[in-house]
CSV table of C-alpha atoms in Angstrom, one decimal:
chain,number,residue,atom,x,y,z
A,1,MET,CA,-50.7,4.2,1.9
A,2,THR,CA,-53.9,3.4,0.0
A,3,VAL,CA,-52.3,0.5,-1.8
A,4,ALA,CA,-50.9,-0.9,1.5
A,5,ALA,CA,-54.2,-0.6,3.2
A,6,ALA,CA,-55.9,-2.4,0.3
A,7,VAL,CA,-53.4,-5.2,0.6
A,8,LEU,CA,-54.0,-5.6,4.3
A,9,ALA,CA,-57.8,-5.5,3.8
A,10,ALA,CA,-57.6,-8.1,1.0
A,11,VAL,CA,-55.6,-10.5,3.3
A,12,ALA,CA,-58.0,-10.0,6.2
A,13,LEU,CA,-61.1,-10.5,3.9
A,14,SER,CA,-59.7,-13.7,2.4
A,15,ALA,CA,-59.0,-15.0,5.9
A,16,LEU,CA,-62.7,-14.5,6.8
A,17,LEU,CA,-64.3,-15.7,3.6
A,18,THR,CA,-61.9,-18.4,2.5
A,19,PRO,CA,-60.0,-19.8,5.4
A,20,ALA,CA,-59.3,-23.0,3.5
A,21,LEU,CA,-57.3,-21.0,1.0
A,22,LEU,CA,-55.0,-19.6,3.7
A,23,ARG,CA,-54.7,-23.1,5.3
A,24,ALA,CA,-53.5,-24.5,2.0
A,25,ALA,CA,-51.1,-21.6,1.5
A,26,GLY,CA,-49.6,-22.2,4.9
A,27,ALA,CA,-49.6,-26.0,4.7
A,28,THR,CA,-45.8,-26.1,4.4
A,29,PRO,CA,-43.1,-23.8,5.8
A,30,LEU,CA,-42.0,-22.8,2.3
A,31,ARG,CA,-45.5,-21.8,1.3
A,32,ALA,CA,-46.1,-19.9,4.5
A,33,VAL,CA,-42.8,-17.9,4.0
A,34,MET,CA,-43.7,-17.2,0.4
A,35,MET,CA,-47.1,-15.9,1.4
A,36,VAL,CA,-45.7,-13.6,4.0
A,37,ALA,CA,-43.0,-12.4,1.5
A,38,ALA,CA,-45.7,-11.6,-1.1
A,39,ALA,CA,-47.7,-9.6,1.4
A,40,LEU,CA,-44.6,-7.7,2.6
A,41,ILE,CA,-43.5,-6.9,-1.0
A,42,ALA,CA,-47.0,-5.7,-1.8
A,43,PHE,CA,-47.0,-3.5,1.3
A,44,ALA,CA,-43.6,-2.1,0.4
A,45,ALA,CA,-44.8,-1.3,-3.1
A,46,GLY,CA,-47.7,0.6,-1.6
A,47,VAL,CA,-45.5,2.8,0.6
A,48,LEU,CA,-42.8,3.4,-2.0
A,49,PRO,CA,-44.4,6.5,-3.6
A,50,GLN,CA,-44.6,8.2,-0.2
A,51,LEU,CA,-41.0,7.4,0.5
A,52,ALA,CA,-39.9,8.7,-2.9
A,53,SER,CA,-41.5,12.0,-2.2
A,54,VAL,CA,-39.7,12.4,1.1
A,55,LEU,CA,-36.3,10.9,0.6
A,56,PRO,CA,-33.6,11.8,-1.9
A,57,ALA,CA,-32.8,9.2,-4.6
A,58,GLU,CA,-29.6,8.1,-3.0
A,59,ALA,CA,-31.1,7.7,0.4
A,60,LEU,CA,-34.1,5.9,-1.1
A,61,GLY,CA,-31.8,3.4,-2.8
A,62,GLY,CA,-30.1,2.7,0.4
A,63,VAL,CA,-33.4,2.2,2.3
A,64,LEU,CA,-34.6,-0.2,-0.4
A,65,PHE,CA,-31.4,-2.2,-0.4
A,66,ASP,CA,-31.3,-2.5,3.4
A,67,GLY,CA,-35.0,-3.4,3.4
A,68,ALA,CA,-34.5,-6.1,0.8
A,69,VAL,CA,-31.6,-7.7,2.8
A,70,LEU,CA,-33.5,-7.6,6.0
A,71,LEU,CA,-36.5,-9.1,4.4
A,72,LEU,CA,-34.5,-11.9,3.0
A,73,VAL,CA,-32.8,-12.6,6.3
A,74,SER,CA,-36.1,-12.4,8.2
A,75,LEU,CA,-37.7,-14.8,5.8
A,76,LEU,CA,-34.8,-17.3,6.1
A,77,LEU,CA,-34.9,-17.1,9.8
A,78,ALA,CA,-38.7,-17.5,9.8
A,79,PHE,CA,-38.3,-20.6,7.5
A,80,GLU,CA,-35.8,-22.2,9.9
A,81,ALA,CA,-38.1,-21.4,12.9
A,82,LEU,CA,-41.0,-23.1,11.2
A,83,LEU,CA,-38.9,-26.1,10.5
A,84,LEU,CA,-37.9,-26.1,14.2
A,85,LEU,CA,-41.5,-26.0,15.3
A,86,ALA,CA,-42.3,-28.8,12.9
A,87,ALA,CA,-39.7,-31.1,14.5
A,88,PRO,CA,-41.3,-33.0,17.4
A,89,PRO,CA,-39.4,-33.7,20.6
A,90,ARG,CA,-37.2,-36.8,20.3
A,91,ARG,CA,-39.2,-39.0,22.6
A,92,SER,CA,-42.3,-38.9,20.4
A,93,ALA,CA,-40.7,-38.9,17.0
A,94,PRO,CA,-38.2,-41.7,16.3
A,95,LEU,CA,-38.8,-41.4,12.5
A,96,PRO,CA,-35.7,-40.6,10.3
A,97,ALA,CA,-37.4,-37.4,8.9
A,98,SER,CA,-38.0,-36.1,12.4
A,99,ALA,CA,-34.5,-36.9,13.5
A,100,VAL,CA,-33.0,-35.1,10.5
A,101,ALA,CA,-35.2,-32.1,11.1
A,102,GLY,CA,-34.0,-31.8,14.6
A,103,MET,CA,-30.4,-32.1,13.5
A,104,ARG,CA,-31.0,-29.3,10.9
A,105,ALA,CA,-32.4,-27.0,13.6
A,106,ALA,CA,-29.5,-27.7,16.0
A,107,LEU,CA,-26.9,-27.3,13.3
A,108,PHE,CA,-28.4,-24.1,11.9
A,109,LEU,CA,-28.3,-22.5,15.4
A,110,PHE,CA,-24.7,-23.5,15.9
A,111,MET,CA,-23.5,-22.4,12.5
A,112,LEU,CA,-25.4,-19.1,12.8
A,113,ALA,CA,-23.4,-18.5,16.0
A,114,GLU,CA,-20.1,-18.9,14.2
A,115,GLU,CA,-21.3,-16.8,11.2
A,116,LEU,CA,-22.3,-13.8,13.2
A,117,SER,CA,-18.7,-12.6,13.4
A,118,ARG,CA,-17.9,-13.2,9.8
A,119,SER,CA,-18.0,-9.6,8.7
A,120,PHE,CA,-15.9,-8.1,11.5
A,121,LEU,CA,-13.6,-10.7,13.1
A,122,PRO,CA,-10.4,-9.1,11.6
A,123,LEU,CA,-11.6,-5.7,12.7
A,124,TYR,CA,-12.1,-7.0,16.3
A,125,THR,CA,-8.7,-8.6,16.2
A,126,ARG,CA,-7.1,-5.2,15.3
A,127,GLU,CA,-8.7,-3.6,18.4
A,128,LEU,CA,-6.9,-6.2,20.6
A,129,TYR,CA,-3.5,-5.9,18.8
A,130,THR,CA,-0.5,-4.9,20.8
A,131,PRO,CA,2.9,-4.6,19.1
A,132,VAL,CA,4.7,-7.9,18.9
A,133,PRO,CA,8.3,-8.1,17.5
A,134,GLY,CA,8.2,-9.6,14.0
A,135,LEU,CA,4.4,-9.6,13.8
A,136,SER,CA,2.7,-6.6,12.3
A,137,GLU,CA,-0.9,-5.6,12.9
A,138,THR,CA,-1.9,-6.8,9.4
A,139,LEU,CA,-0.4,-10.3,10.0
A,140,MET,CA,-2.0,-10.6,13.4
A,141,MET,CA,-5.4,-9.7,12.0
A,142,GLY,CA,-5.3,-12.9,9.9
A,143,LEU,CA,-3.9,-15.2,12.6
A,144,PRO,CA,-7.2,-16.0,14.4
A,145,ILE,CA,-8.8,-17.2,11.1
A,146,GLY,CA,-5.7,-19.3,10.2
A,147,LEU,CA,-5.5,-20.8,13.7
A,148,PHE,CA,-9.2,-21.6,13.7
A,149,MET,CA,-9.0,-23.4,10.4
A,150,ALA,CA,-5.8,-25.3,11.4
A,151,LEU,CA,-7.3,-26.5,14.6
A,152,VAL,CA,-10.5,-27.6,12.9
A,153,ALA,CA,-8.4,-29.8,10.6
A,154,VAL,CA,-6.5,-31.2,13.6
A,155,PHE,CA,-9.7,-31.8,15.7
A,156,THR,CA,-11.8,-33.3,12.9
A,157,PRO,CA,-10.3,-36.9,13.0
A,158,PHE,CA,-10.7,-37.0,16.8
A,159,ALA,CA,-14.3,-35.7,16.5
A,160,GLY,CA,-15.1,-38.5,14.1
A,161,ALA,CA,-13.6,-41.1,16.5
A,162,TRP,CA,-15.6,-39.7,19.4
A,163,ALA,CA,-18.8,-39.8,17.4
A,164,ASP,CA,-18.1,-43.4,16.5
A,165,ARG,CA,-17.4,-44.3,20.1
A,166,PHE,CA,-20.0,-42.4,22.1
A,167,GLY,CA,-22.7,-41.7,19.6
A,168,SER,CA,-23.4,-38.6,17.7
A,169,ARG,CA,-26.0,-37.0,20.0
A,170,ARG,CA,-23.8,-37.3,23.1
A,171,THR,CA,-20.8,-36.0,21.1
A,172,LEU,CA,-22.7,-33.0,19.9
A,173,LEU,CA,-23.9,-32.1,23.4
A,174,LEU,CA,-20.3,-32.3,24.7
A,175,GLY,CA,-19.0,-30.4,21.7
A,176,THR,CA,-21.2,-27.4,22.1
A,177,LEU,CA,-19.7,-26.7,25.6
A,178,PRO,CA,-16.2,-25.5,24.4
A,179,ALA,CA,-18.0,-23.4,21.7
A,180,VAL,CA,-20.2,-21.7,24.3
A,181,ALA,CA,-17.1,-21.0,26.4
A,182,GLY,CA,-15.2,-19.9,23.4
A,183,PHE,CA,-17.7,-17.3,22.2
A,184,ALA,CA,-18.2,-16.0,25.7
A,185,GLY,CA,-14.4,-15.8,26.2
A,186,THR,CA,-14.0,-14.1,22.9
A,187,ALA,CA,-16.5,-11.5,24.0
A,188,LEU,CA,-14.4,-10.9,27.2
A,189,ALA,CA,-10.9,-11.2,25.7
A,190,GLY,CA,-8.6,-8.4,26.7
A,191,SER,CA,-5.5,-9.4,24.7
A,192,MET,CA,-4.5,-11.2,21.5
A,193,ALA,CA,-3.4,-14.3,23.4
A,194,GLU,CA,-6.8,-14.6,25.1
A,195,LEU,CA,-8.5,-14.2,21.7
A,196,LEU,CA,-6.5,-17.0,20.2
A,197,LEU,CA,-7.2,-19.2,23.2
A,198,TRP,CA,-10.9,-18.8,23.0
A,199,ARG,CA,-11.1,-19.1,19.2
A,200,SER,CA,-9.3,-22.4,19.7
A,201,ALA,CA,-12.1,-23.5,21.9
A,202,CYS,CA,-14.6,-22.4,19.2
A,203,ALA,CA,-12.6,-24.5,16.6
A,204,LEU,CA,-13.0,-27.6,18.8
A,205,GLY,CA,-16.7,-27.1,19.1
A,206,TYR,CA,-17.0,-26.4,15.3
A,207,ALA,CA,-15.2,-29.6,14.4
A,208,VAL,CA,-17.2,-31.7,16.8
A,209,MET,CA,-20.5,-30.2,15.6
A,210,PHE,CA,-19.6,-30.5,11.9
A,211,ILE,CA,-18.5,-34.2,12.0
A,212,GLY,CA,-21.1,-35.2,14.6
A,213,ALA,CA,-23.9,-33.8,12.5
A,214,GLN,CA,-22.7,-35.7,9.4
A,215,GLY,CA,-22.4,-38.9,11.4
A,216,PHE,CA,-25.9,-38.4,12.9
A,217,ILE,CA,-27.5,-38.0,9.5
A,218,ALA,CA,-25.7,-41.1,8.2
A,219,ARG,CA,-26.9,-43.2,11.1
A,220,HIS,CA,-30.5,-42.0,11.1
A,221,THR,CA,-31.4,-42.0,7.4
A,222,PRO,CA,-31.9,-45.1,5.2
A,223,ALA,CA,-29.5,-45.6,2.3
A,224,GLY,CA,-32.1,-44.5,-0.2
A,225,GLN,CA,-32.7,-41.2,1.7
A,226,ARG,CA,-29.1,-40.3,2.6
A,227,ALA,CA,-28.7,-37.8,-0.2
A,228,ARG,CA,-31.8,-35.9,1.0
A,229,GLY,CA,-30.5,-36.1,4.5
A,230,MET,CA,-27.2,-34.6,3.5
A,231,ALA,CA,-29.0,-31.9,1.5
A,232,GLN,CA,-30.6,-30.9,4.9
A,233,PHE,CA,-27.1,-30.6,6.3
A,234,VAL,CA,-25.8,-28.5,3.5
A,235,ALA,CA,-29.0,-26.3,3.6
A,236,ALA,CA,-28.5,-25.6,7.3
A,237,VAL,CA,-24.9,-24.5,6.8
A,238,VAL,CA,-25.7,-22.4,3.7
A,239,VAL,CA,-28.7,-20.6,5.2
A,240,ALA,CA,-26.7,-19.9,8.4
A,241,GLY,CA,-24.0,-18.3,6.2
A,242,LEU,CA,-26.6,-16.2,4.4
A,243,CYS,CA,-28.1,-14.9,7.6
A,244,GLY,CA,-25.1,-14.7,9.8
A,245,ALA,CA,-22.9,-12.1,8.1
A,246,PRO,CA,-25.6,-9.4,7.6
A,247,LEU,CA,-27.3,-10.1,11.0
A,248,GLY,CA,-24.0,-10.0,12.8
A,249,GLY,CA,-23.0,-6.8,11.1
A,250,ILE,CA,-26.2,-5.1,12.2
A,251,LEU,CA,-25.7,-6.3,15.8
A,252,ALA,CA,-22.1,-5.1,15.7
A,253,ASP,CA,-23.2,-1.7,14.5
A,254,LEU,CA,-25.9,-1.4,17.1
A,255,LEU,CA,-24.4,-3.2,20.2
A,256,GLY,CA,-20.6,-3.6,19.4
A,257,TYR,CA,-18.4,-6.5,18.7
A,258,ARG,CA,-18.3,-7.9,22.2
A,259,ALA,CA,-22.1,-8.0,22.5
A,260,THR,CA,-22.3,-9.8,19.2
A,261,PHE,CA,-19.9,-12.5,20.4
A,262,ALA,CA,-22.1,-12.8,23.5
A,263,ALA,CA,-25.1,-13.3,21.2
A,264,SER,CA,-23.1,-16.1,19.5
A,265,ALA,CA,-22.6,-17.8,22.9
A,266,LEU,CA,-26.3,-17.7,23.5
A,267,GLN,CA,-26.9,-19.1,20.0
A,268,ALA,CA,-24.5,-22.0,20.7
A,269,LEU,CA,-26.3,-22.6,24.0
A,270,ALA,CA,-29.6,-22.7,22.1
A,271,ALA,CA,-28.1,-25.3,19.7
A,272,SER,CA,-27.1,-27.4,22.7
A,273,PHE,CA,-30.7,-27.2,24.0
A,274,ALA,CA,-32.1,-28.1,20.6
A,275,ALA,CA,-29.8,-31.1,20.3
A,276,ALA,CA,-30.8,-32.3,23.8
A,277,THR,CA,-34.5,-32.0,23.2
A,278,LEU,CA,-34.9,-32.9,19.5
A,279,LEU,CA,-32.3,-35.6,18.8
A,280,PRO,CA,-33.0,-39.2,19.6
A,281,ALA,CA,-30.3,-41.0,21.6
A,282,ASP,CA,-28.0,-43.2,19.6
A,283,ARG,CA,-25.2,-45.6,20.5
A,284,GLY,CA,-21.6,-45.7,19.4
A,285,GLU,CA,-20.5,-48.1,16.7
A,286,ARG,CA,-17.1,-49.3,17.8
A,287,GLY,CA,-15.0,-51.1,15.2
A,288,ARG,CA,-17.5,-50.6,12.4
A,289,ALA,CA,-15.6,-47.9,10.6
A,290,ARG,CA,-12.1,-48.3,9.3
A,291,ARG,CA,-9.8,-46.0,11.2
A,292,PHE,CA,-7.7,-43.3,9.5
A,293,ARG,CA,-4.1,-44.2,8.9
A,294,LEU,CA,-1.1,-42.1,7.9
A,295,GLY,CA,-0.3,-44.6,5.2
A,296,ASP,CA,-3.6,-43.6,3.5
A,297,VAL,CA,-2.1,-40.2,2.8
A,298,GLY,CA,0.9,-41.6,1.1
A,299,GLY,CA,-1.2,-43.9,-1.0
A,300,LEU,CA,-3.3,-41.1,-2.3
A,301,LEU,CA,-0.5,-38.7,-2.9
A,302,ALA,CA,1.0,-41.3,-5.3
A,303,ASN,CA,-2.1,-40.6,-7.5
A,304,GLN,CA,-0.9,-37.7,-9.7
A,305,ARG,CA,-4.4,-36.7,-10.7
A,306,PHE,CA,-5.5,-36.6,-7.1
A,307,VAL,CA,-2.6,-34.3,-6.3
A,308,ALA,CA,-3.5,-32.1,-9.2
A,309,LEU,CA,-7.1,-31.9,-8.0
A,310,LEU,CA,-5.9,-30.8,-4.6
A,311,LEU,CA,-3.2,-28.3,-5.7
A,312,PHE,CA,-5.0,-26.7,-8.6
A,313,SER,CA,-8.7,-26.8,-7.5
A,314,SER,CA,-9.5,-27.8,-4.0
A,315,VAL,CA,-6.8,-26.0,-2.0
A,316,PRO,CA,-7.1,-22.8,-4.1
A,317,THR,CA,-10.9,-22.9,-3.5
A,318,LYS,CA,-10.4,-22.9,0.3
A,319,LEU,CA,-7.6,-20.4,0.0
A,320,MET,CA,-9.8,-18.0,-1.8
A,321,LEU,CA,-12.7,-18.5,0.7
A,322,THR,CA,-10.7,-17.8,3.8
A,323,GLY,CA,-8.0,-15.5,2.4
A,324,TYR,CA,-10.2,-13.4,0.1
A,325,LEU,CA,-13.7,-13.5,1.5
A,326,PHE,CA,-13.1,-14.0,5.2
A,327,TYR,CA,-10.0,-11.8,5.6
A,328,LEU,CA,-9.4,-9.4,2.7
A,329,VAL,CA,-13.0,-8.5,2.0
A,330,PRO,CA,-13.8,-7.2,5.6
A,331,VAL,CA,-10.5,-5.4,5.8
A,332,SER,CA,-10.7,-3.7,2.4
A,333,LEU,CA,-14.4,-2.8,2.7
A,334,HIS,CA,-13.8,-1.3,6.2
A,335,ALA,CA,-10.9,0.7,4.6
A,336,ALA,CA,-13.4,1.9,2.0
A,337,GLY,CA,-15.7,3.3,4.7
A,338,GLU,CA,-18.2,0.5,5.0
A,339,THR,CA,-19.6,-0.4,8.4
A,340,PRO,CA,-19.9,-4.0,9.7
A,341,ALA,CA,-23.5,-4.0,8.7
A,342,GLY,CA,-22.6,-2.9,5.2
A,343,ILE,CA,-19.8,-5.5,5.0
A,344,GLY,CA,-22.2,-8.2,6.0
A,345,ARG,CA,-24.8,-7.2,3.4
A,346,LEU,CA,-22.2,-7.3,0.7
A,347,MET,CA,-20.7,-10.6,1.8
A,348,MET,CA,-24.3,-12.0,1.7
A,349,THR,CA,-24.0,-11.9,-2.1
A,350,TYR,CA,-21.6,-14.9,-2.0
A,351,GLY,CA,-24.0,-17.2,-0.3
A,352,LEU,CA,-27.0,-16.0,-2.2
A,353,ILE,CA,-25.4,-16.9,-5.5
A,354,ILE,CA,-24.4,-20.3,-4.3
A,355,VAL,CA,-28.0,-21.0,-3.2
A,356,LEU,CA,-29.4,-19.9,-6.5
A,357,LEU,CA,-26.8,-21.6,-8.8
A,358,GLY,CA,-25.5,-24.5,-6.8
A,359,PRO,CA,-28.4,-27.0,-7.3
A,360,TRP,CA,-28.7,-26.2,-11.0
A,361,VAL,CA,-25.0,-26.6,-11.6
A,362,SER,CA,-24.9,-29.9,-9.7
A,363,ARG,CA,-27.8,-31.3,-11.7
A,364,LEU,CA,-26.2,-30.1,-15.0
A,365,ALA,CA,-22.8,-31.5,-14.1
A,366,ASP,CA,-24.3,-34.9,-13.2
A,367,ARG,CA,-26.4,-34.9,-16.4
A,368,THR,CA,-23.4,-34.2,-18.6
A,369,GLY,CA,-20.8,-36.0,-16.6
A,370,ARG,CA,-18.3,-33.1,-17.2
A,371,HIS,CA,-17.4,-32.5,-13.6
A,372,ALA,CA,-13.8,-31.5,-14.4
A,373,LEU,CA,-15.1,-28.9,-16.9
A,374,PHE,CA,-17.3,-27.2,-14.3
A,375,ALA,CA,-14.5,-27.3,-11.7
A,376,GLY,CA,-12.0,-25.8,-14.1
A,377,ILE,CA,-14.4,-23.0,-15.1
A,378,GLY,CA,-15.1,-22.3,-11.5
A,379,GLY,CA,-11.4,-21.8,-10.7
A,380,LEU,CA,-11.0,-19.4,-13.6
A,381,VAL,CA,-14.1,-17.4,-12.8
A,382,GLY,CA,-13.1,-17.0,-9.1
A,383,GLY,CA,-9.6,-15.8,-10.0
A,384,ALA,CA,-10.7,-13.5,-12.7
A,385,GLY,CA,-13.4,-11.9,-10.5
A,386,ALA,CA,-10.9,-11.1,-7.9
A,387,LEU,CA,-8.9,-9.2,-10.5
A,388,ALA,CA,-11.8,-6.8,-11.0
A,389,ILE,CA,-10.2,-4.7,-8.3
A,390,LEU,CA,-7.8,-3.5,-11.0
A,391,GLN,CA,-10.7,-1.9,-13.0
A,392,ASP,CA,-12.4,-0.4,-10.0
A,393,PRO,CA,-10.4,-0.3,-6.7
A,394,GLY,CA,-13.5,0.7,-4.7
A,395,VAL,CA,-16.5,-1.1,-3.4
A,396,PRO,CA,-17.9,-2.1,-6.8
A,397,GLY,CA,-14.6,-3.9,-7.7
A,398,ILE,CA,-14.7,-5.8,-4.4
A,399,LEU,CA,-18.4,-6.7,-4.8
A,400,ALA,CA,-17.7,-8.0,-8.3
A,401,GLY,CA,-15.0,-10.3,-6.7
A,402,ILE,CA,-17.5,-11.5,-4.1
A,403,ALA,CA,-20.1,-12.3,-6.7
A,404,ALA,CA,-17.5,-14.0,-9.0
A,405,LEU,CA,-16.4,-16.1,-6.0
A,406,GLY,CA,-20.0,-17.2,-5.4
A,407,VAL,CA,-20.3,-18.2,-9.0
A,408,ALA,CA,-17.0,-20.1,-8.9
A,409,HIS,CA,-17.8,-22.0,-5.7
A,410,ALA,CA,-21.3,-22.9,-7.1
A,411,LEU,CA,-19.5,-24.4,-10.1
A,412,ASN,CA,-16.7,-26.3,-8.3
A,413,ASN,CA,-17.8,-27.2,-4.7
A,414,ALA,CA,-20.0,-30.1,-5.6
A,415,THR,CA,-18.0,-31.1,-8.8
A,416,GLN,CA,-14.7,-31.4,-6.9
A,417,LEU,CA,-16.3,-33.9,-4.5
A,418,ALA,CA,-17.7,-35.8,-7.5
A,419,LEU,CA,-14.3,-36.0,-9.1
A,420,VAL,CA,-12.7,-37.7,-6.0
A,421,PRO,CA,-14.2,-41.1,-6.5
A,422,GLU,CA,-13.8,-40.8,-10.3
A,423,ILE,CA,-10.0,-40.3,-10.2
A,424,CYS,CA,-9.4,-42.5,-7.1
A,425,ARG,CA,-11.3,-45.7,-8.1
A,426,ALA,CA,-8.4,-48.0,-7.2
A,427,GLU,CA,-7.9,-46.2,-3.8
A,428,CYS,CA,-11.6,-46.3,-3.0
A,429,ALA,CA,-11.7,-50.0,-3.7
A,430,ARG,CA,-8.6,-50.6,-1.5
A,431,MET,CA,-9.3,-48.1,1.4
A,432,GLY,CA,-13.0,-47.3,1.1
A,433,GLU,CA,-14.6,-44.1,0.1
A,434,SER,CA,-14.9,-42.8,3.6
A,435,SER,CA,-11.1,-43.0,4.2
A,436,VAL,CA,-10.4,-41.4,0.8
A,437,PHE,CA,-12.8,-38.5,1.5
A,438,GLY,CA,-11.3,-38.2,5.0
A,439,VAL,CA,-7.8,-37.7,3.6
A,440,TYR,CA,-9.1,-35.4,0.9
A,441,ARG,CA,-10.9,-33.2,3.4
A,442,LEU,CA,-7.8,-33.1,5.7
A,443,LEU,CA,-5.5,-32.0,2.9
A,444,GLU,CA,-7.8,-29.5,1.3
A,445,ARG,CA,-8.0,-27.7,4.6
A,446,GLY,CA,-4.4,-26.7,4.1
A,447,GLY,CA,-5.9,-24.0,1.8
A,448,SER,CA,-8.2,-22.8,4.6
A,449,VAL,CA,-5.2,-22.4,6.9
A,450,ALA,CA,-2.9,-20.8,4.3
A,451,GLY,CA,-5.5,-18.4,2.9
A,452,PRO,CA,-5.6,-15.7,5.6
A,453,LEU,CA,-1.9,-16.1,6.4
A,454,LEU,CA,-0.8,-15.6,2.8
A,455,ALA,CA,-3.2,-12.7,2.3
A,456,ALA,CA,-2.0,-11.0,5.5
A,457,ALA,CA,1.6,-11.5,4.6
A,458,VAL,CA,1.2,-10.0,1.1
A,459,ALA,CA,-1.0,-7.1,2.4
A,460,ASP,CA,1.5,-6.4,5.1
A,461,ARG,CA,4.3,-6.1,2.5
A,462,PHE,CA,2.6,-4.6,-0.5
A,463,GLY,CA,-0.8,-3.4,0.6
A,464,ILE,CA,-4.4,-4.7,0.5
A,465,GLN,CA,-5.0,-4.1,-3.2
A,466,ALA,CA,-1.8,-6.1,-4.0
A,467,ALA,CA,-3.1,-8.9,-1.8
A,468,LEU,CA,-6.4,-9.0,-3.7
A,469,VAL,CA,-4.6,-9.1,-7.0
A,470,THR,CA,-2.2,-11.8,-5.9
A,471,LEU,CA,-5.0,-14.1,-4.8
A,472,GLY,CA,-6.9,-13.4,-8.1
A,473,ALA,CA,-3.8,-14.1,-10.2
A,474,LEU,CA,-3.1,-17.3,-8.2
A,475,GLY,CA,-6.7,-18.4,-8.8
A,476,VAL,CA,-6.4,-17.9,-12.5
A,477,LEU,CA,-3.0,-19.7,-12.7
A,478,CYS,CA,-4.3,-22.7,-10.7
A,479,GLY,CA,-7.5,-22.8,-12.8
A,480,THR,CA,-5.5,-22.8,-16.0
A,481,ALA,CA,-3.2,-25.6,-14.7
A,482,PHE,CA,-6.3,-27.6,-13.6
A,483,CYS,CA,-7.8,-27.3,-17.1
A,484,ALA,CA,-4.5,-28.4,-18.7
A,485,VAL,CA,-4.3,-31.5,-16.5
A,486,PHE,CA,-8.0,-32.6,-16.6
A,487,LEU,CA,-9.3,-31.3,-19.9
A,488,LEU,CA,-6.3,-31.5,-22.2
A,489,ALA,CA,-4.2,-34.4,-20.8
A,490,PRO,CA,-5.9,-37.8,-21.2
A,491,ALA,CA,-6.7,-39.9,-18.1
A,492,ALA,CA,-5.3,-43.4,-17.6
A,493,ALA,CA,-8.8,-44.8,-17.7
A,494,PRO,CA,-8.4,-48.5,-18.3
A,495,ALA,CA,-6.7,-49.4,-15.1
A,496,SER,CA,-8.9,-47.2,-13.0
A,497,ARG,CA,-12.1,-48.7,-14.5
A,498,THR,CA,-10.9,-52.2,-13.7
A,499,ALA,CA,-10.1,-51.3,-10.2
A,500,GLY,CA,-13.3,-49.4,-9.8
A,501,LYS,CA,-15.5,-52.4,-10.0
A,502,GLY,CA,-14.9,-53.2,-6.4
A,503,ALA,CA,-15.3,-49.6,-5.1
A,504,VAL,CA,-17.3,-49.1,-2.0
A,505,PRO,CA,-20.6,-47.3,-2.9
């Protein structure tokens, strides 16, 4: 305690003697969070000897691990809160930076609401299961995730059209309403049918919020700042994913599953309030954007390398995310004796690795121009990591798979997107990049839908471990096929380059 007291005394003394130093340290949200983190770490170091003398080694390790996770989540939440406080109300701040800051706050609150149930949704589904002819408990546990992803894919084109017609802010405000109702209804669901109904409402809200936020940033940032604006969008989603799983697991342990869904409803309501107060009004832009056409799908599917990118990289990436991380990981960890809080802490590893590696990988891939190489390595790493369960069928093997999946998605998420305009130069010139990316996003969501359903079907027939191995083997096979197509087979470059001169930027 002497060290802890000395740390507190030093902070208090510096505040009295050199207030300018503290003002400089807290000049930005990141500096303020780093200063608080340093003080908390120093305090923990001071009390560690006393804890070591009281607790056994195993218990001390658990306390330190839980404390580190809670510290990280608390700092991330504090950082987002500081950004929220720094975003002025919409009437006094029409600047692009302020508009994007307000959107980040609203998007973070909404995505956090969805992520709170990430560590226990299959377990909650099992509690509501009643025997259905032809549908086992294992299959039904994966159905809400698959249905959610399918409806997000269906609602996304409509959400984009609504945002174009009515404006992003109005669309976002209307879109949060079904999400609030969906979370509240999920908390009160008394049967599987009710759960599926309310999760469908959540899917509508999710699609509207996701597309509306992207459109808002595109409208309110100059062309030269659009990459930074989209970085704010990605940061809000990633930070919400980091905080949601462990925080939701803790709430589920303390208050129960239903109370956690009620907390999600309040979070979505807070997101609606943030959108109403922080976002400037905008108007729809009818007729400006080219509408999606079914013929666009056929035109892109004629591009063999585009099909290879989808089948061997993009779809398997989404399949591993929803089938492995969202479904099999909670179910298998629960079977291994982990609580929802423990499951959430382990799942946090995935997002943390992406945050640490993602920016570095993106810069390196852009610098070298080897996007296909990074995407191929990512597919192989993700599949091989899932096969670690063969070496250790317990929690360590699953944790190794989670970590490998984080590395894999850090390698291939951004590089997959960079490959689309590279291999679709002619299509981008003919249809526009927005339409090409719209078709790409729609088709890759097939993996999100198939993931939990495939994992549940294999687990129902052969067991959870067999399902983990199946997805891992599928990831390795798809990664190998992707490398064969993009790294060994030469591309038909001349025609593409000629067509690419007229590509939409």
